[in-house]
């Protein structure tokens, strides 16, 4: 089925937050934020700004009727700073004015006097100073201390990654207005409508029942709106609560980049031990997560780093420890992969370094250690329906890897100043929120008495195509045309207590809930049809708009059946509730079965490096991916292509830089480079792995949102191999992104000296 949004998108008719018509009397909010990363507020003079014509009010922490607290997991984040500031861009006040322009003008008139303190920007420094968000955690399997003795080779090193700006095309924003009796309706560009509802209620000191959050769709989220859409919605609602006028806040791109958190930078140490025949016997890693100034989702992100610390390899003895380090950056947050990519980068770096020292190909080590059915992950779950080897083997055969390698060797011999590099990137990603209790969803279905259908779920459409999948589920069960079905906005009044659209689990969770609701209505309709045809319900089927009896089409249409059911006073509405079965996790032991299933795949990435300039172009990314049984191939391919490009961007060009004062200096699109149409690989081939699919996946179609991002990790190692082909003296470093500057340094370090080793 075609994406139901494609027509609206192409014609510019799709509704985003800023397209919602505003009510008469709407006011506009502008956030006044901290001009330094760490300091004590001595004085703020709002008088000139407050007196500026058109300014209605300046809201600060003093105006909050409930709690000045927006921390979702740990209550450690004020909505507005009170006496001190902990990061550059931290909200201090909200200026509410007649227009955005007036609010912006007024903001310039605020005078702030801050006593600056030295900020911490580096997570290792934070750990040394014991500045942690919460205590460290360790995952263990086997006995790593004993295993080192059995290792023929032991290799140690460091692997670091920087953050990543989400750069959703639609910036953060919210529009709130009063309905009546103090109830507030909020349109929010959020992945987590319930998080917004809960937090608004807490800050305003009123019940959640008075807050209705509605989401039409987002112009991208990528995790950046899982938690961090909340603050702006709360501010808008606070304005409504106090001024009794509609309030709209939409962040300017530069404000959004400065004030919001990003993917977590990590600083990590590894130690890997291999046997003579390249089996990984032992692995130790220590992760230092740069959480920023407040917890936000960092505890959950850190957990996923540990869950994915061994990627798709079986390592019998491993010890993974992670520290969530409190620094003076904006609180870092969810970003596609959610800590998984950071963990996987470290094991891939360890393997690359081992391969370099042992003078073997990384792919030999990778292949030998791939996870198999029955192998245990460090967190206790046993690999089942494991497709790591299948994906790897199919990729090797289908894309003729030996031949490609020969061609690359030839090319590198013939070309002095251009070199090619190749890397294999296997992935293994666990599907489910790592926090077991979040794995539930609901759906509400109404069949109207004309036979048309309205469905609501907790899923938020953010470009990933989940709405299309939801319509498919309903159309499939009722066996009616998709255009008889309307997908309603995501609304906390229709579907309550939702988990955010995140963790790649949105279509699974909401789809299964929808499946249950539709199935319940279907059962009632079959009984109705049975009455009409004097038959047993078990002999009835609904197919292609008609009632079928004993496998044959009858005269009764879907519409007639619905009419009859309606006249017979049969309920045509249903709520479905789904909670993922079988999953559990015991944090005290760090063991359990946290994931419904895993998604596997392998990518082969080939890059060409210009060895004069240090620039590069990706020739191809050749993928074999475990879709299960894809329910929508074009939607799923779109997710893979986008994920790959976003992953490559993070690994190669997107360079977030903070200076020593904790100020973001790559703070605009002129200094922060994301992949564009010219930097995407010339070829992205995507091949299905033929499998049955998994029962816990919606229609056996496996989750596809986050896993493909991690194919992009291979970009780093492909470039590294090309650099090595030019400069054998290049000493491997692991510090993503591998920008052209770093490539150039790598190409020329120690050139002219005798080759080492
Ligand atoms: N959000 C979350 C996520 O709260 N828990 C998760 O496990 C998760 N995983 C990926 C992306 N978002
Ligand atoms: Mo996400 S990183 O699944 O919000």
XYZ file of C-alpha atoms and ligand atoms in Angstrom:
773
model
C 0.000 0.000 0.000
C 1.150 3.497 -0.814
C 2.059 5.781 2.061
C -1.182 7.594 2.931
C 0.787 10.789 3.493
C 2.572 10.930 0.145
C -0.103 12.900 -1.676
C -0.476 15.496 1.064
C 3.277 15.874 1.446
C 3.912 16.378 -2.235
C 1.089 18.899 -2.545
C 2.099 20.747 0.591
C -1.271 20.000 2.172
C -0.110 17.945 5.146
C -0.654 19.685 8.470
C 2.258 20.348 10.803
C 2.136 22.336 14.023
C 2.743 25.642 12.304
C -0.056 24.966 9.790
C -2.729 24.796 12.470
C -4.831 27.951 12.181
C -4.436 30.076 15.290
C -7.332 31.513 17.229
C -7.979 35.187 17.508
C -6.056 36.633 20.436
C -3.213 34.146 20.225
C -0.029 35.242 21.955
C 3.511 34.134 21.181
C 6.194 32.869 23.514
C 9.917 33.403 23.231
C 12.334 31.625 25.543
C 15.012 33.580 27.388
C 17.898 31.216 28.029
C 21.213 31.051 29.831
C 24.173 32.792 28.201
C 26.677 30.544 29.986
C 27.115 26.874 30.823
C 27.527 27.062 34.557
C 26.862 29.903 36.925
C 24.943 31.463 39.745
C 22.291 33.977 38.789
C 23.024 37.195 40.726
C 20.339 39.343 39.188
C 18.008 39.535 36.226
C 16.488 42.835 35.210
C 13.309 42.211 33.235
C 11.934 45.744 33.619
C 12.741 47.094 30.151
C 11.539 43.937 28.417
C 8.360 43.827 30.460
C 7.602 47.446 29.597
C 8.175 46.910 25.876
C 4.933 47.635 23.956
C 3.140 44.424 23.037
C 4.680 42.334 25.804
C 1.987 40.739 27.969
C 3.961 38.940 30.588
C 7.326 37.411 31.400
C 6.962 34.061 33.111
C 9.656 32.680 35.409
C 9.901 29.886 37.957
C 8.018 32.165 40.376
C 4.882 31.848 38.244
C 4.659 28.064 38.412
C 1.598 26.929 40.372
C 2.688 23.277 40.623
C 6.216 21.899 40.505
C 9.055 23.507 38.590
C 10.099 20.080 37.406
C 10.134 18.360 34.010
C 12.543 15.444 34.632
C 10.901 12.317 33.221
C 12.978 9.539 34.801
C 14.791 11.455 37.547
C 13.298 14.707 38.877
C 16.430 16.765 38.334
C 15.450 19.271 35.656
C 13.632 22.540 36.329
C 11.410 23.988 33.612
C 12.935 27.401 34.326
C 16.284 27.867 36.043
C 15.932 29.348 39.520
C 19.167 30.428 41.200
C 21.759 28.744 39.032
C 22.220 27.654 35.448
C 23.738 24.320 34.401
C 23.996 24.613 30.638
C 24.274 27.143 27.864
C 20.764 27.617 26.490
C 18.943 26.556 29.658
C 15.495 28.203 29.754
C 15.161 30.907 32.403
C 12.001 32.730 31.399
C 9.284 32.934 28.769
C 8.387 36.260 27.210
C 4.805 36.327 26.036
C 3.868 38.983 23.517
C 1.465 39.913 20.775
C 3.826 38.667 18.093
C 6.998 36.661 17.751
C 8.850 39.741 16.562
C 7.894 41.749 19.622
C 8.851 38.892 21.946
C 12.245 38.606 20.257
C 12.836 42.358 20.481
C 11.926 42.348 24.150
C 14.258 39.455 24.866
C 17.223 41.619 23.921
C 16.290 44.070 26.665
C 16.685 41.558 29.490
C 19.841 42.154 31.537
C 21.303 39.177 33.324
C 24.156 39.170 35.800
C 25.683 35.749 36.307
C 28.619 34.663 38.426
C 30.317 32.211 36.100
C 31.732 28.915 37.262
C 33.996 26.600 35.309
C 31.873 24.125 33.396
C 32.588 20.432 32.872
C 32.257 19.417 29.242
C 34.192 16.154 29.193
C 32.590 13.004 30.626
C 35.912 11.539 31.788
C 36.539 14.679 33.793
C 33.030 14.393 35.195
C 33.657 10.822 36.278
C 36.963 11.800 37.891
C 35.094 14.447 39.870
C 32.386 11.930 40.708
C 29.840 14.044 38.873
C 27.427 11.270 37.920
C 23.715 11.337 37.113
C 23.194 7.987 38.910
C 25.438 5.079 39.932
C 27.256 3.055 37.254
C 25.927 -0.291 36.004
C 27.756 -3.424 34.896
C 26.615 -6.299 32.664
C 28.601 -9.542 33.045
C 28.803 -12.878 31.341
C 31.334 -15.630 32.069
C 34.454 -14.644 33.968
C 36.476 -12.053 32.165
C 39.278 -11.946 34.745
C 39.999 -15.631 34.284
C 39.559 -15.517 30.523
C 42.476 -13.165 29.870
C 44.879 -16.020 30.668
C 43.483 -18.106 27.842
C 43.846 -15.315 25.280
C 46.610 -15.424 22.706
C 46.143 -11.749 21.862
C 44.998 -8.923 24.088
C 44.394 -5.515 22.593
C 43.392 -2.351 24.380
C 42.303 1.049 23.249
C 39.873 3.921 23.361
C 36.887 4.657 21.177
C 35.073 7.959 21.270
C 32.081 9.361 19.486
C 30.597 12.819 19.355
C 26.936 13.736 19.512
C 24.473 14.265 16.711
C 21.953 17.005 16.139
C 18.515 15.597 15.321
C 17.786 18.260 12.775
C 14.158 17.319 12.407
C 12.931 19.599 9.625
C 10.151 20.888 11.880
C 11.647 22.553 14.938
C 10.215 22.111 18.425
C 6.922 23.806 19.135
C 3.509 23.749 20.750
C 0.212 25.584 20.599
C -2.035 25.647 23.654
C -5.417 27.155 24.384
C -8.098 26.932 27.020
C -11.243 24.983 26.250
C -13.398 25.830 29.263
C -13.386 25.397 33.016
C -9.605 25.494 33.112
C -9.094 22.608 30.688
C -6.314 23.086 28.185
C -5.853 21.585 24.744
C -2.326 21.439 23.403
C -1.131 20.722 19.912
C 2.418 19.561 20.327
C 5.142 18.400 18.010
C 5.911 15.506 20.330
C 6.651 11.804 20.085
C 5.268 11.441 23.583
C 1.782 12.984 23.972
C 1.287 11.402 27.389
C 4.648 12.711 28.617
C 3.485 16.199 27.651
C 0.109 15.700 29.351
C 1.675 14.326 32.544
C 4.294 17.049 32.774
C 1.904 19.902 32.061
C -0.374 18.590 34.808
C 2.546 18.388 37.229
C 3.851 21.878 36.501
C 0.385 23.443 36.600
C -0.584 21.453 39.674
C -3.807 20.118 38.110
C -5.064 16.686 37.059
C -4.116 15.035 33.791
C -7.833 14.875 32.927
C -7.774 18.633 32.344
C -5.075 18.384 29.716
C -5.683 17.140 26.183
C -2.684 16.690 23.915
C -3.220 16.324 20.204
C -0.640 15.463 17.561
C -1.342 15.492 13.848
C 2.136 14.546 12.679
C 5.715 15.644 13.156
C 8.157 16.915 10.603
C 10.695 14.450 11.965
C 11.543 13.373 15.472
C 14.457 10.905 15.472
C 14.231 10.763 19.276
C 14.616 14.513 19.689
C 10.937 14.816 20.512
C 10.611 11.733 22.722
C 11.273 13.793 25.841
C 12.444 17.197 24.730
C 9.248 18.342 23.077
C 7.742 18.569 26.537
C 9.293 21.772 27.884
C 7.851 23.995 25.149
C 4.379 22.522 25.488
C 4.524 23.052 29.241
C 5.579 26.671 28.762
C 2.736 27.315 26.319
C 0.252 25.679 28.692
C 1.587 27.726 31.600
C 1.002 30.868 29.556
C -2.584 29.784 28.851
C -3.172 28.894 32.476
C -2.018 32.307 33.666
C -3.123 34.644 30.870
C -6.270 32.805 29.694
C -5.199 33.450 26.115
C -3.945 30.972 23.482
C -0.152 30.744 23.421
C 2.051 29.455 20.651
C 5.755 28.682 20.800
C 7.802 27.597 17.804
C 11.553 27.561 18.193
C 13.769 29.250 15.667
C 16.288 26.793 14.257
C 19.225 28.431 16.045
C 17.383 28.451 19.364
C 16.445 24.824 18.878
C 20.041 23.822 18.124
C 21.368 25.738 21.117
C 18.791 24.764 23.726
C 18.029 21.121 23.025
C 20.015 18.002 23.837
C 21.391 15.649 21.207
C 22.754 12.154 20.750
C 25.104 11.384 23.643
C 28.824 11.711 23.039
C 30.690 8.824 24.676
C 34.280 8.281 25.751
C 35.031 4.595 26.072
C 37.853 2.165 26.886
C 38.062 -1.352 25.550
C 40.125 -4.457 26.065
C 39.586 -7.432 23.814
C 41.142 -10.890 24.013
C 41.290 -13.390 21.164
C 42.358 -16.981 20.785
C 44.909 -18.077 18.195
C 42.108 -18.803 15.732
C 40.503 -15.402 16.240
C 37.688 -16.336 18.569
C 36.842 -13.475 20.909
C 37.246 -14.971 24.365
C 37.068 -11.884 26.477
C 35.875 -8.316 26.203
C 35.868 -5.504 28.675
C 34.476 -2.058 27.999
C 33.930 1.045 30.064
C 31.559 3.634 28.682
C 31.493 7.257 29.774
C 28.237 8.724 28.619
C 28.106 12.495 28.382
C 24.632 12.960 29.811
C 24.698 16.726 30.012
C 23.264 18.705 32.906
C 20.202 16.578 33.731
C 19.114 12.970 33.415
C 16.448 13.308 30.726
C 16.436 9.819 29.113
C 20.111 9.144 29.843
C 19.494 6.213 32.222
C 17.542 4.373 29.533
C 19.997 5.331 26.808
C 22.902 4.078 28.912
C 21.074 0.824 29.497
C 20.728 0.285 25.768
C 24.468 0.907 25.343
C 25.038 -2.020 27.698
C 22.438 -4.171 25.928
C 24.164 -3.617 22.600
C 27.736 -3.600 23.837
C 28.559 -6.876 22.080
C 26.535 -6.110 18.922
C 25.843 -9.317 16.983
C 28.743 -11.287 18.410
C 28.829 -14.027 20.974
C 31.445 -13.298 23.602
C 31.610 -15.899 26.373
C 33.367 -13.648 28.882
C 32.465 -10.004 28.953
C 32.190 -7.194 31.420
C 30.591 -3.937 30.337
C 30.413 -0.969 32.679
C 28.766 2.345 31.965
C 28.888 5.674 33.729
C 26.340 8.388 33.099
C 28.427 11.506 33.518
C 26.915 14.810 34.504
C 28.399 17.703 32.543
C 27.362 21.229 31.629
C 26.010 20.459 28.168
C 22.289 20.607 27.390
C 20.780 17.318 28.635
C 21.430 14.770 25.914
C 18.524 12.636 24.858
C 17.051 9.906 22.673
C 18.370 9.654 19.145
C 17.600 6.800 16.744
C 19.472 3.837 18.166
C 19.278 5.223 21.692
C 22.764 4.417 22.996
C 22.972 1.205 20.977
C 25.144 2.681 18.226
C 27.551 4.085 20.826
C 28.012 0.647 22.368
C 28.379 -1.025 18.995
C 30.990 1.477 17.813
C 33.287 0.397 20.640
C 33.204 -3.353 19.925
C 33.657 -2.645 16.199
C 36.632 -0.423 17.052
C 38.120 -3.181 19.206
C 37.759 -5.655 16.356
C 39.255 -3.202 13.840
C 42.239 -2.587 16.075
C 42.763 -6.279 16.701
C 42.590 -6.979 12.965
C 45.118 -4.255 12.250
C 47.598 -5.556 14.804
C 47.103 -9.206 13.877
C 47.251 -8.368 10.164
C 43.986 -10.051 9.330
C 40.828 -8.641 7.863
C 38.330 -7.344 10.378
C 35.689 -9.342 8.582
C 37.424 -12.581 9.493
C 37.130 -11.760 13.182
C 33.597 -10.479 12.747
C 32.428 -13.549 10.847
C 33.973 -16.067 13.224
C 32.261 -14.585 16.230
C 28.740 -14.018 14.940
C 25.969 -14.882 17.327
C 24.142 -18.199 16.872
C 20.883 -19.630 18.145
C 21.271 -20.606 21.760
C 24.073 -18.155 22.530
C 23.532 -15.930 25.542
C 23.737 -12.162 25.493
C 25.529 -10.654 28.492
C 22.096 -9.697 29.858
C 20.928 -13.279 29.896
C 18.558 -13.402 26.932
C 19.241 -16.381 24.676
C 19.511 -15.679 20.973
C 16.563 -17.240 19.138
C 15.665 -17.136 15.463
C 19.130 -15.633 15.166
C 19.837 -14.456 11.664
C 23.279 -12.933 12.151
C 24.988 -15.684 10.160
C 22.256 -15.900 7.518
C 22.439 -12.190 6.796
C 26.232 -12.257 6.708
C 26.427 -15.274 4.412
C 23.778 -14.018 2.075
C 25.521 -10.651 1.817
C 28.879 -12.303 1.113
C 27.448 -14.518 -1.604
C 24.955 -12.191 -3.205
C 27.350 -9.274 -3.443
C 30.352 -11.484 -4.229
C 32.573 -10.084 -1.569
C 35.752 -11.911 -2.653
C 35.392 -10.410 -6.091
C 34.756 -6.931 -4.704
C 37.821 -7.223 -2.505
C 39.946 -8.242 -5.469
C 38.644 -5.300 -7.454
C 39.445 -2.970 -4.588
C 42.977 -4.385 -4.294
C 43.469 -3.920 -8.046
C 42.108 -0.412 -7.887
C 44.356 0.489 -4.987
C 47.403 -0.866 -6.818
C 46.613 1.101 -9.945
C 45.681 4.355 -8.272
C 48.191 6.269 -6.254
C 46.092 9.160 -5.001
C 42.664 7.581 -4.756
C 42.053 4.612 -2.526
C 39.056 2.459 -1.819
C 38.126 0.840 1.459
C 35.561 -1.750 2.449
C 33.934 -2.677 5.710
C 31.357 -5.192 6.811
C 28.808 -3.985 9.307
C 26.623 -6.571 10.972
C 23.831 -5.317 13.217
C 21.728 -6.802 15.969
C 19.110 -4.603 17.610
C 16.738 -5.548 20.394
C 13.098 -4.604 19.903
C 11.093 -3.457 22.967
C 11.491 -0.557 25.323
C 14.246 -1.655 27.675
C 11.937 -0.506 30.455
C 9.569 -3.472 30.348
C 6.530 -1.678 31.687
C 6.507 0.769 28.769
C 5.756 -2.004 26.299
C 2.017 -1.540 26.005
C -0.373 0.325 23.750
C -4.001 0.909 23.006
C -6.191 1.591 20.016
C -9.741 2.839 19.604
C -11.808 1.791 16.604
C -15.190 3.093 15.519
C -17.053 1.616 12.604
C -19.547 4.295 11.585
C -22.953 3.096 10.480
C -22.269 4.021 6.867
C -19.477 1.438 6.892
C -16.584 3.838 7.096
C -14.030 3.418 9.880
C -12.112 5.726 12.208
C -9.069 4.481 14.058
C -7.027 6.091 16.795
C -3.886 4.699 18.341
C -1.051 6.004 20.495
C 1.275 6.009 17.512
C 2.707 9.333 16.384
C 3.393 9.763 12.703
C 6.753 11.453 12.213
C 7.524 10.480 8.664
C 8.203 6.824 9.457
C 4.944 5.697 7.881
C 3.303 4.245 10.978
C -0.111 5.646 10.047
C 0.004 3.793 6.755
C 0.816 0.592 8.590
C -2.071 1.162 10.992
C -4.522 1.626 8.111
C -3.139 -1.552 6.570
C -3.801 -3.517 9.746
C -7.446 -2.395 9.899
C -8.032 -2.768 6.157
C -6.595 -6.247 6.311
C -8.782 -7.444 9.180
C -12.009 -5.933 7.861
C -11.031 -6.673 4.276
C -12.224 -3.311 3.040
C -10.507 -0.664 0.919
C -8.013 1.521 2.805
C -9.860 4.657 1.701
C -12.838 3.622 3.860
C -10.561 4.066 6.870
C -9.503 7.299 8.493
C -6.510 7.460 10.742
C -7.278 10.023 13.431
C -4.805 12.330 15.109
C -2.936 10.989 18.114
C -4.908 12.330 21.043
C -4.616 11.647 24.756
C -8.376 11.927 25.232
C -9.081 9.103 22.761
C -6.084 6.936 23.598
C -4.651 7.395 27.075
C -1.503 6.552 29.017
C 0.589 5.989 25.924
C 4.272 5.212 25.674
C 6.126 7.531 23.325
C 6.490 6.618 19.682
C 9.991 5.300 20.080
C 12.191 2.240 20.412
C 11.219 1.145 16.878
C 8.268 -0.482 18.612
C 5.446 1.875 17.632
C 3.966 -0.156 14.779
C 4.314 -3.409 16.744
C 2.708 -2.155 19.943
C -0.020 0.017 18.476
C -0.576 -2.313 15.550
C -1.152 -5.268 17.879
C -3.566 -3.209 19.995
C -5.374 -2.155 16.836
C -5.429 -5.746 15.660
C -7.165 -6.770 18.878
C -9.754 -4.000 18.651
C -10.564 -4.733 15.006
C -10.684 -8.459 15.656
C -13.209 -7.994 18.454
C -15.484 -5.973 16.158
C -14.968 -8.525 13.410
C -16.183 -11.310 15.706
C -19.393 -9.402 16.402
C -19.868 -8.733 12.696
C -19.449 -12.404 11.908
C -22.176 -13.249 14.412
C -24.361 -10.659 12.752
C -23.667 -12.167 9.339
C -24.390 -15.610 10.753
C -27.791 -14.403 11.896
C -28.512 -12.887 8.491
C -27.565 -16.096 6.689
C -28.814 -18.562 9.271
C -25.383 -20.079 9.509
C -22.678 -20.684 12.052
C -20.327 -17.805 12.663
C -17.380 -20.109 12.092
C -18.494 -20.522 8.473
C -18.479 -16.776 7.869
C -15.660 -14.712 6.475
C -15.510 -11.060 5.498
C -13.627 -10.695 2.252
C -13.209 -7.878 -0.205
C -16.249 -5.950 0.955
C -18.575 -8.938 1.054
C -19.751 -11.534 3.504
C -18.548 -14.978 2.488
C -20.316 -18.137 3.619
C -18.607 -21.515 3.387
C -15.919 -19.935 1.241
C -18.387 -18.418 -1.237
C -19.331 -14.801 -1.686
C -22.867 -13.898 -0.619
C -24.973 -10.908 -1.663
C -24.372 -9.165 1.650
C -21.962 -6.254 1.377
C -19.864 -4.802 4.157
C -22.099 -1.738 4.242
C -25.259 -3.825 4.531
C -23.730 -5.881 7.287
C -22.768 -2.760 9.245
C -26.259 -1.292 8.777
C -27.828 -4.479 10.056
C -25.523 -4.630 13.062
C -26.258 -0.990 13.837
C -30.030 -1.547 13.672
C -29.633 -4.590 15.891
C -27.844 -2.364 18.414
C -24.514 -4.174 18.184
C -21.519 -2.167 19.383
C -19.439 -1.000 16.464
C -16.706 0.459 18.656
C -13.853 -1.191 20.522
C -10.716 -0.466 22.501
C -7.792 -2.827 22.093
C -5.022 -3.172 24.647
C -1.720 -4.902 24.009
C 1.155 -5.617 26.360
C 4.158 -7.445 24.941
C 4.161 -10.971 26.407
C 7.209 -12.876 27.679
C 9.524 -9.945 28.301
C 11.026 -9.291 31.728
C 14.171 -7.880 33.235
C 15.731 -7.970 36.682
C 17.932 -4.932 37.227
C 19.318 -6.243 40.510
C 20.878 -9.163 38.626
C 21.192 -7.404 35.250
C 19.661 -10.499 33.679
C 16.413 -11.219 31.917
C 14.651 -11.345 28.598
C 14.078 -7.684 27.791
C 13.432 -7.891 24.056
C 10.499 -9.338 22.127
C 12.938 -10.173 19.357
C 16.079 -8.936 17.631
C 16.535 -7.481 14.161
C 19.593 -8.616 12.242
C 21.362 -7.589 9.087
C 24.667 -7.039 7.367
C 25.903 -4.153 5.272
C 28.967 -3.967 3.082
C 30.157 -0.404 2.722
C 32.600 0.731 0.094
C 34.184 4.154 0.033
C 36.589 6.013 -2.237
C 38.967 8.417 -0.532
C 40.610 11.290 -2.372
C 44.092 11.087 -0.838
C 45.104 14.582 -1.882
C 42.132 16.302 -0.309
C 41.007 13.905 2.407
C 37.485 13.906 1.011
C 35.502 10.783 0.326
C 32.489 9.439 -1.489
C 30.588 6.278 -0.641
C 30.406 4.038 -3.689
C 27.865 1.680 -2.238
C 26.143 0.255 0.769
C 25.034 -3.286 0.040
C 22.632 -4.620 2.604
C 20.947 -7.856 3.490
C 18.274 -6.973 5.996
C 15.974 -8.969 8.216
C 12.556 -7.431 7.578
C 10.781 -10.497 8.819
C 7.904 -10.403 6.330
C 7.713 -6.720 5.444
C 4.131 -5.476 5.481
C 5.090 -2.441 3.446
C 8.223 -2.749 1.408
C 8.425 0.849 0.210
C 7.907 2.283 3.699
C 10.507 -0.095 5.108
C 13.020 0.609 2.343
C 12.565 4.302 3.045
C 13.449 3.702 6.678
C 16.561 1.782 5.703
C 17.801 4.326 3.189
C 17.231 7.174 5.620
C 18.777 5.269 8.498
C 21.897 4.414 6.542
C 22.418 7.998 5.456
C 21.789 9.320 8.960
C 24.250 6.779 10.359
C 26.900 7.687 7.814
C 26.336 11.344 8.603
C 26.981 10.742 12.294
C 30.100 8.698 11.583
C 31.635 10.999 9.011
C 30.536 14.599 8.732
C 28.189 15.735 11.459
C 30.552 17.347 13.906
C 29.094 18.807 17.043
C 31.604 21.026 18.771
C 31.400 22.641 22.166
C 34.165 24.939 23.326
C 35.799 24.761 26.742
C 33.137 27.098 28.079
C 30.442 24.640 27.122
C 29.115 26.731 24.263
C 27.911 24.953 21.151
C 30.028 26.375 18.350
C 28.628 24.239 15.528
C 25.378 26.037 16.183
C 23.960 26.565 12.706
C 23.663 24.798 9.397
C 26.666 26.774 8.154
C 28.907 25.050 10.702
C 27.105 21.755 11.192
C 27.088 19.641 8.061
C 24.465 16.973 7.545
C 24.345 14.609 4.584
C 22.689 16.025 1.502
C 21.742 14.449 -1.791
C 25.355 14.800 -2.980
C 26.827 12.957 -0.031
C 24.540 9.942 -0.008
C 26.075 6.718 -1.318
C 25.852 6.299 -5.069
C 24.186 2.962 -4.496
C 22.158 1.558 -1.630
C 21.146 -2.014 -2.360
C 18.689 -3.630 -0.003
C 17.989 -7.330 -0.128
C 15.462 -9.173 2.012
C 16.495 -12.057 4.103
C 13.921 -14.741 3.365
C 12.358 -15.582 6.706
C 9.052 -16.359 8.295
C 9.069 -13.206 10.387
C 8.399 -13.073 14.101
C 5.043 -13.537 15.804
C 5.654 -10.607 18.103
C 6.114 -8.302 15.130
C 3.005 -6.754 13.616
C 1.915 -8.983 10.733
C 5.341 -10.630 11.174
C 6.859 -7.431 9.788
C 9.832 -6.627 11.996
C 10.549 -3.210 13.473
C 12.579 -1.140 11.073
C 12.973 2.352 12.542
C 16.284 2.294 14.310
C 18.280 -0.801 13.275
C 19.428 0.434 9.844
C 21.082 3.517 11.322
C 23.765 1.208 12.635
C 24.774 0.053 9.168
C 26.305 3.522 9.006
C 28.935 2.532 11.583
C 30.733 0.649 8.816
C 31.403 3.977 7.093
C 34.023 4.773 9.713
C 35.885 1.535 9.219
C 35.645 1.620 5.422
C 37.319 5.033 5.416
C 39.913 3.772 7.851
C 40.767 0.897 5.528
C 41.149 3.260 2.586
C 43.434 5.541 4.590
C 45.483 2.526 5.623
C 45.807 1.509 1.972
C 47.391 4.878 1.225
C 49.409 5.232 4.379
C 50.493 1.992 6.054
C 51.927 4.100 8.883
C 48.475 5.311 9.815
C 47.828 4.395 13.397
C 44.185 3.596 13.819
C 42.242 6.012 15.929
C 38.648 5.667 16.945
C 37.036 9.014 17.273
C 33.933 9.558 15.196
C 33.130 11.507 13.118
C 35.869 10.743 10.618
C 35.763 14.188 9.018
C 37.829 15.058 5.936
C 40.235 16.945 8.239
C 40.881 13.831 10.262
C 41.170 11.738 7.117
C 43.772 14.137 5.762
C 45.815 13.923 8.965
C 45.576 10.157 8.851
C 46.720 10.061 5.249
C 49.874 12.015 5.989
C 50.921 11.142 9.530
C 54.369 9.590 9.451
C 54.474 9.556 5.656
C 58.025 9.203 4.426
C 59.023 7.356 7.569
C 59.742 3.687 7.416
C 56.624 1.595 7.651
C 56.050 0.576 11.231
C 55.365 -2.933 12.585
N 13.026 5.040 24.450
C 12.873 4.482 25.659
C 13.682 4.411 23.475
O 12.294 5.096 26.535
N 13.335 3.249 25.868
C 13.991 2.540 24.938
O 14.400 1.408 25.180
C 14.180 3.147 23.685
N 14.863 2.528 22.736
C 15.056 3.131 21.584
C 14.553 4.390 21.377
N 13.869 5.020 22.304
Mo 13.566 7.094 19.607
S 15.560 7.266 19.725
O 13.078 5.633 19.233
O 12.693 8.307 20.163
